[in-house]
mmCIF file of C-alpha atoms and ligand atoms in Angstrom:
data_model
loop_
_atom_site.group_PDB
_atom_site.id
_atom_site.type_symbol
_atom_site.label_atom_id
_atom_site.label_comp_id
_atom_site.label_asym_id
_atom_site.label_seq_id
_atom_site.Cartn_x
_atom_site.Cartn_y
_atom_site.Cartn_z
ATOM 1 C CA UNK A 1 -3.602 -9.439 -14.603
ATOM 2 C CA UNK A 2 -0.840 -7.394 -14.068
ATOM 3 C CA UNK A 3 -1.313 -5.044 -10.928
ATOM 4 C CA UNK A 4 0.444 -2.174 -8.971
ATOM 5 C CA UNK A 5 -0.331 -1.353 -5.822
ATOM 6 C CA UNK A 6 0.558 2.075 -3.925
ATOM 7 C CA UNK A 7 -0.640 3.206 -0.688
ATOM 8 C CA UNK A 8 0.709 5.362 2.226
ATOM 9 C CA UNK A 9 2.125 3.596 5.260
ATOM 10 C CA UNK A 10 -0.330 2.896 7.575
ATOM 11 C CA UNK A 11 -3.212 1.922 4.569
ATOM 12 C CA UNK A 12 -2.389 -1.720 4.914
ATOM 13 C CA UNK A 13 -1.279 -1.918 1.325
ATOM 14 C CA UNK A 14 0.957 -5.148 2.455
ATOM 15 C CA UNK A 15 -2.168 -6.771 4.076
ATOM 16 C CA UNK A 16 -3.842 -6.059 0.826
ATOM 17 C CA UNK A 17 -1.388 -7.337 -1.258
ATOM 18 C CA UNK A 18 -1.013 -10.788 0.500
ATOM 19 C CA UNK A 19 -5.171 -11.349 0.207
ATOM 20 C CA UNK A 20 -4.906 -10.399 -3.087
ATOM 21 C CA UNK A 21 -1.675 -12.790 -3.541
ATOM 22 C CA UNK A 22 -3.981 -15.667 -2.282
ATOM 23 C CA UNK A 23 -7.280 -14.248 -4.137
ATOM 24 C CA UNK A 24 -6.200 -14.491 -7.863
ATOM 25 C CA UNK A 25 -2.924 -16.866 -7.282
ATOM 26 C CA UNK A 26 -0.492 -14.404 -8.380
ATOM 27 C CA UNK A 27 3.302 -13.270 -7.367
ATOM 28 C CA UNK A 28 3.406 -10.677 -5.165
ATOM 29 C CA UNK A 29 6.921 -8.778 -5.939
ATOM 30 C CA UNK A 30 8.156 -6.156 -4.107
ATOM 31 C CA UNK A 31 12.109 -4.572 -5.006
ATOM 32 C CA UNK A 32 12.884 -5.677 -1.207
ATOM 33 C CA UNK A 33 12.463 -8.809 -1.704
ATOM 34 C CA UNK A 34 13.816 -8.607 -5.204
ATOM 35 C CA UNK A 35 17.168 -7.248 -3.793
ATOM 36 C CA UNK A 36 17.345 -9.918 -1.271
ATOM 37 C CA UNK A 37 17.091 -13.023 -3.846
ATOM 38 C CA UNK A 38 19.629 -11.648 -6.147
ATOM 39 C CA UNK A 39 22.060 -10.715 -3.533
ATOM 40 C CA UNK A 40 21.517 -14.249 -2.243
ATOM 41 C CA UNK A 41 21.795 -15.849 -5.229
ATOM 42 C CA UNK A 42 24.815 -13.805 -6.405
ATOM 43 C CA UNK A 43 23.525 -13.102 -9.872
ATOM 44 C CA UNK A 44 25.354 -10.275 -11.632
ATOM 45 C CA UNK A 45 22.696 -7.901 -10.890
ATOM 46 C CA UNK A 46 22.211 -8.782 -6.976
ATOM 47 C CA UNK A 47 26.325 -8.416 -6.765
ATOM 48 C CA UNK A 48 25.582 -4.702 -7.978
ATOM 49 C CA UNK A 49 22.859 -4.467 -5.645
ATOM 50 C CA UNK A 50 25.140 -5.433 -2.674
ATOM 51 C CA UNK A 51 27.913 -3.227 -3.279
ATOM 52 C CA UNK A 52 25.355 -0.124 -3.706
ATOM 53 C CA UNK A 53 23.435 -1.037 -0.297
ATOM 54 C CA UNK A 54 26.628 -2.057 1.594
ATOM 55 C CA UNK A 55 28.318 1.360 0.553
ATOM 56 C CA UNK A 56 24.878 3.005 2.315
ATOM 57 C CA UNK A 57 23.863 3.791 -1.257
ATOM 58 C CA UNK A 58 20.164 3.757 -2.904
ATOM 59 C CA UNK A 59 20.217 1.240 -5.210
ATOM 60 C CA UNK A 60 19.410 3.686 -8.351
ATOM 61 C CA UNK A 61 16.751 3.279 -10.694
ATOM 62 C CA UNK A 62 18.521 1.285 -14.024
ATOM 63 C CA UNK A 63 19.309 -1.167 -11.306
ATOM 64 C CA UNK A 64 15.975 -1.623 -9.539
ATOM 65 C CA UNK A 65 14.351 -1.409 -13.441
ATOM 66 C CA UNK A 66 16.601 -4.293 -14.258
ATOM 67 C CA UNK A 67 15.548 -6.389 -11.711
ATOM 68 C CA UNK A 68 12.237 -5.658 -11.756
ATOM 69 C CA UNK A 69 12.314 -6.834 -15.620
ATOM 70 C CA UNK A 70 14.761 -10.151 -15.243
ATOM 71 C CA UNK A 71 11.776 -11.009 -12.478
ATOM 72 C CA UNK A 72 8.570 -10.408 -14.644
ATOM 73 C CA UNK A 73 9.967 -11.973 -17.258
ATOM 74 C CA UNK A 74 9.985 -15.321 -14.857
ATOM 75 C CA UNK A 75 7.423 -18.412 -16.386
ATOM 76 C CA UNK A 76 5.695 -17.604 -12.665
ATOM 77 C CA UNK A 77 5.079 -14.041 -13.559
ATOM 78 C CA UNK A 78 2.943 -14.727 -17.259
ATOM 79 C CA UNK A 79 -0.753 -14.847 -15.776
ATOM 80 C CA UNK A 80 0.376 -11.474 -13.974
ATOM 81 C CA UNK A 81 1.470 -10.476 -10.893
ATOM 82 C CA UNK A 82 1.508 -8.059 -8.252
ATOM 83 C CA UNK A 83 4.153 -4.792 -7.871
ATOM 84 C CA UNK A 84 4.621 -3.459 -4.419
ATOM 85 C CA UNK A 85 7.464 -0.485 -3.766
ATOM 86 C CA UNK A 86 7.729 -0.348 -7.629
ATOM 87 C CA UNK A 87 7.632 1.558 -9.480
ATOM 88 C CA UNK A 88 8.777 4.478 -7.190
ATOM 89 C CA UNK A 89 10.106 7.304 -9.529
ATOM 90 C CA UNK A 90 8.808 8.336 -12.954
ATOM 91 C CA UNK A 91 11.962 6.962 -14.599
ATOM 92 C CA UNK A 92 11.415 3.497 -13.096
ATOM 93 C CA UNK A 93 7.275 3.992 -14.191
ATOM 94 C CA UNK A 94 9.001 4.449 -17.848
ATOM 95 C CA UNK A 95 11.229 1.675 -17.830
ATOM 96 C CA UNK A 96 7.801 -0.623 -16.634
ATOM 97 C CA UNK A 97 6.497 0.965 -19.763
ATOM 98 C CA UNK A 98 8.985 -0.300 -21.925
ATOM 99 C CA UNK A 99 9.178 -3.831 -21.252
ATOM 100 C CA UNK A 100 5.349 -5.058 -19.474
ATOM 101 C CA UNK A 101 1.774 -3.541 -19.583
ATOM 102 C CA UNK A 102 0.062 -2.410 -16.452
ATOM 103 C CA UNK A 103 -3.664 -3.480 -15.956
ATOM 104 C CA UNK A 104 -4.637 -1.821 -12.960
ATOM 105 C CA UNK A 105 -3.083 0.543 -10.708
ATOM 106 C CA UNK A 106 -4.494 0.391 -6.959
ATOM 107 C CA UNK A 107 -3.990 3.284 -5.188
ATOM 108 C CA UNK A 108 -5.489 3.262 -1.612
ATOM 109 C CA UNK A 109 -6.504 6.265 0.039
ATOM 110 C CA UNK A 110 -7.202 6.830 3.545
ATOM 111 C CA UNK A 111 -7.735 9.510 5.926
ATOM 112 C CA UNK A 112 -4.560 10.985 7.735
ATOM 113 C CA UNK A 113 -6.594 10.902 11.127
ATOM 114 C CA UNK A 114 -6.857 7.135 10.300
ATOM 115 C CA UNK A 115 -3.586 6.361 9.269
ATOM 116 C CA UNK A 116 -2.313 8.128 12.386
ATOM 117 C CA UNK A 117 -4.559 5.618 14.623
ATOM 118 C CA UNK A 118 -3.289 2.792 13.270
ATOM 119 C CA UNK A 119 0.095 3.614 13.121
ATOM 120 C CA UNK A 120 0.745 5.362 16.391
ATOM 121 C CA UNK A 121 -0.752 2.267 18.493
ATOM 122 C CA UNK A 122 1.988 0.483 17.524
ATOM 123 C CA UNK A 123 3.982 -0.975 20.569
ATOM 124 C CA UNK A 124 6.726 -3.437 20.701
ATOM 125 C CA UNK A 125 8.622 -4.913 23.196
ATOM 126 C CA UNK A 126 11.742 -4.188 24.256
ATOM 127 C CA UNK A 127 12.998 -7.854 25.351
ATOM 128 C CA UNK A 128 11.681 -9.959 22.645
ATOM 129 C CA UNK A 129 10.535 -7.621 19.598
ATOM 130 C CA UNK A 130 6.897 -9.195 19.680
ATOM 131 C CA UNK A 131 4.082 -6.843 18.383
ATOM 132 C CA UNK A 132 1.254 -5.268 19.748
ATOM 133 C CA UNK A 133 -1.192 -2.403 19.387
ATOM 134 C CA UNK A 134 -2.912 -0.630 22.416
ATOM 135 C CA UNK A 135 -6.563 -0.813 20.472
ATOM 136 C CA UNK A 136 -6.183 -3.803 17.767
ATOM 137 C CA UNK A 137 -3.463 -6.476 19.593
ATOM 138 C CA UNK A 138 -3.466 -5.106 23.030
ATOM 139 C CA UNK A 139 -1.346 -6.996 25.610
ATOM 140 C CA UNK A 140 -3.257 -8.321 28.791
ATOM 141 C CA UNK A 141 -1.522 -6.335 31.172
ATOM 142 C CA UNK A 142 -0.958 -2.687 29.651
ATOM 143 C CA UNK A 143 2.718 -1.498 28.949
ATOM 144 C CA UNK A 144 3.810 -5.467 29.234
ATOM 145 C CA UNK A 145 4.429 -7.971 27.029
ATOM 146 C CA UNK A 146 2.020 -11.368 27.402
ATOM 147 C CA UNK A 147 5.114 -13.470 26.212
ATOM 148 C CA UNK A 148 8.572 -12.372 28.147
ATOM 149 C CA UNK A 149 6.495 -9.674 30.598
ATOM 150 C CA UNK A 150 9.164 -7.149 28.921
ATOM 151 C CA UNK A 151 8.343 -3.413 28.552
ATOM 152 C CA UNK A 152 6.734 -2.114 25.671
ATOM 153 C CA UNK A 153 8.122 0.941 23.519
ATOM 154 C CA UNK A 154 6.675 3.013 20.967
ATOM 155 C CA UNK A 155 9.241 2.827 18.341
ATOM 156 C CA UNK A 156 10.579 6.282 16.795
ATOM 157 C CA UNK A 157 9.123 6.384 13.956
ATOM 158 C CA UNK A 158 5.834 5.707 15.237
ATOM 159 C CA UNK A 159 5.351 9.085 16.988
ATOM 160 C CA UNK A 160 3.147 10.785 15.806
ATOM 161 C CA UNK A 161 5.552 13.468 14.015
ATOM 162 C CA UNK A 162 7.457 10.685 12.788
ATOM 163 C CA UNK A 163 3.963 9.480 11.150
ATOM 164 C CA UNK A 164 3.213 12.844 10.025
ATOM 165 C CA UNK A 165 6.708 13.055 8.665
ATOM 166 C CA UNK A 166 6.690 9.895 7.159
ATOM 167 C CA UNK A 167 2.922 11.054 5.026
ATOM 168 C CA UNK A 168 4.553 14.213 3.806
ATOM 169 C CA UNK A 169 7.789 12.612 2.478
ATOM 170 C CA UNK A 170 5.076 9.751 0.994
ATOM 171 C CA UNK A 171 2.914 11.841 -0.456
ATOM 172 C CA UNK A 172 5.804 14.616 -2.477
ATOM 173 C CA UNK A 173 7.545 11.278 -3.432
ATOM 174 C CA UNK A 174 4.304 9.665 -4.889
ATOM 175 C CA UNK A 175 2.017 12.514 -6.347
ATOM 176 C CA UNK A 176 3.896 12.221 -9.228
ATOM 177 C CA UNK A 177 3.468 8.333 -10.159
ATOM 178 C CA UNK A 178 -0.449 9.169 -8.992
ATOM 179 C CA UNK A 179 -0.448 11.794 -11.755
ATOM 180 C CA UNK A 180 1.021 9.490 -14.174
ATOM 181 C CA UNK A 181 -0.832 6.785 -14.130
ATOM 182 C CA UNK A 182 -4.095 9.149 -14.227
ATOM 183 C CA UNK A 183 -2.824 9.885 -17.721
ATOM 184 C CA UNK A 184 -2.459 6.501 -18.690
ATOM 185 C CA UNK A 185 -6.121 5.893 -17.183
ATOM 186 C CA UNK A 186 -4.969 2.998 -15.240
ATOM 187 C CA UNK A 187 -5.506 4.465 -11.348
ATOM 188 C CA UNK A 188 -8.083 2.971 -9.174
ATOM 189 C CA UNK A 189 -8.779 4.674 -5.831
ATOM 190 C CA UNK A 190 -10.122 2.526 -3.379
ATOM 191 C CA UNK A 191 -10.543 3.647 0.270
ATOM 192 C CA UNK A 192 -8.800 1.041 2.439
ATOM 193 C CA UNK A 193 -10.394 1.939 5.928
ATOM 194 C CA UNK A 194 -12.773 -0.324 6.313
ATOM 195 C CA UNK A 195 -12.273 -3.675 7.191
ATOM 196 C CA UNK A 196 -9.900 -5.774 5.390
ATOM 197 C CA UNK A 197 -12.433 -8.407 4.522
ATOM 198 C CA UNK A 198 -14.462 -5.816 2.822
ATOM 199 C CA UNK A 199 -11.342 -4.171 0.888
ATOM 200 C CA UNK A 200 -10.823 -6.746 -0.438
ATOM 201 C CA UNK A 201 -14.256 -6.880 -2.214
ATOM 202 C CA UNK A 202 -14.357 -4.007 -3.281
ATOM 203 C CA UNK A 203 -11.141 -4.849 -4.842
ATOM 204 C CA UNK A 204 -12.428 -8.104 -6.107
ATOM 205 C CA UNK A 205 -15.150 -6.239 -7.869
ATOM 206 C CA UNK A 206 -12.982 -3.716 -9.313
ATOM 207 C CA UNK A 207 -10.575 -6.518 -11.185
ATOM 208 C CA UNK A 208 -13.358 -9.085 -12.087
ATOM 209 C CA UNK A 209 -15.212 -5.659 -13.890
ATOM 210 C CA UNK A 210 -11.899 -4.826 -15.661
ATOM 211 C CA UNK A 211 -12.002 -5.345 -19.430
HETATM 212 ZN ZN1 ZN B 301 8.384 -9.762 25.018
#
């Protein structure tokens, strides 16, 4: 079963992805990682890779195809897997094309008001980077961290602009893939605000129904 997943920040996409790692036994492969192996292992890719990133470039899309491709065509990757972050452009979605078939694309939708709630609770502390959230993890004593007593922050990009920001860049940058892999029949939406637990079986009914 060979799955992509796509998802706003905020719509626990990487939450989904692990469950869903553990669910059906498959890879879970996302071009961060991906650039992080091959750099560390110095293949002749991840050397490219690590000149691009430590110029400040983007690593362009050949590149992340590549890697994507030496990595599916692993003996871990035959009963399927699961793409994260890729693909992220329409010329990476053709390059997938051209070397693997796509079973299912999962795209999660959820509310902006939602998104914003989840995301803008976000607190961490400034002495020992532990994580909390004022309504899911919330620290015993408000403002102070249960570990090192430190002060917690909310983190730039957890403003609410940022957020907002962050949904509008998101959303220009993905409508596209969205639209073509409507074409291709292959999107599934699946609202991920309830509960992970029950995501996940909705999801689980989705992929046992395919075929
Ligand atoms: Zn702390």
């Amino acid at each position: 079963m060979n799955l992509i997943l796509l998802g706003p920040p905020g719509a626990g996409k990487g939450t989904m992805a692990f469950k869903l790692k553990e669910e059906y036994k498959l890879p879970h492969i996302s071009t961060g990682d991906l650039f992080r192996e091959a750099i560390k292992q110095q293949t002749d890719l991840g050397k490219k890779v690590k000149s691009i990133m430590d110029a400040g470039n983007l690593v362009p899309d050949e590149l992340t195809s590549a890697l994507v491709k030496e990595k599916l065509e692993q003996p871990e990757c035959r009963r399927g897997f699961i793409l994260d972050g890729f693909p992220r452009t329409i010329p990476q979605a053709e390059a997938l094309k051209t070397f693997s078939s796509i079973d299912k694309v999962i795209n999660f939708t959820i509310p902006e008001e939602e998104i914003i709630r989840r995301l803008s609770g976000r607190r961490v502390c400034r002495s020992c980077g532990e994580s909390y959230h004022t309504e899911f993890i919330p620290p015993a004593k408000k403002g102070l961290c249960d570990k090192c007593s430190g002060e917690l922050y909310t983190r730039d990009d957890d403003t609410v602009d940022a957020i907002k920001n962050r949904l509008a860049v998101y959303r220009t940058s993905t409508a596209p893939l969205i639209d073509f892999y409507q074409k291709e029949g292959l999107i599934e939406n699946v609202d991920s605000s309830p509960a992970p637990e029950e995501v996940l079986n909705i999801l689980k009914k989705i992929l046992d129904s395919r075929n």
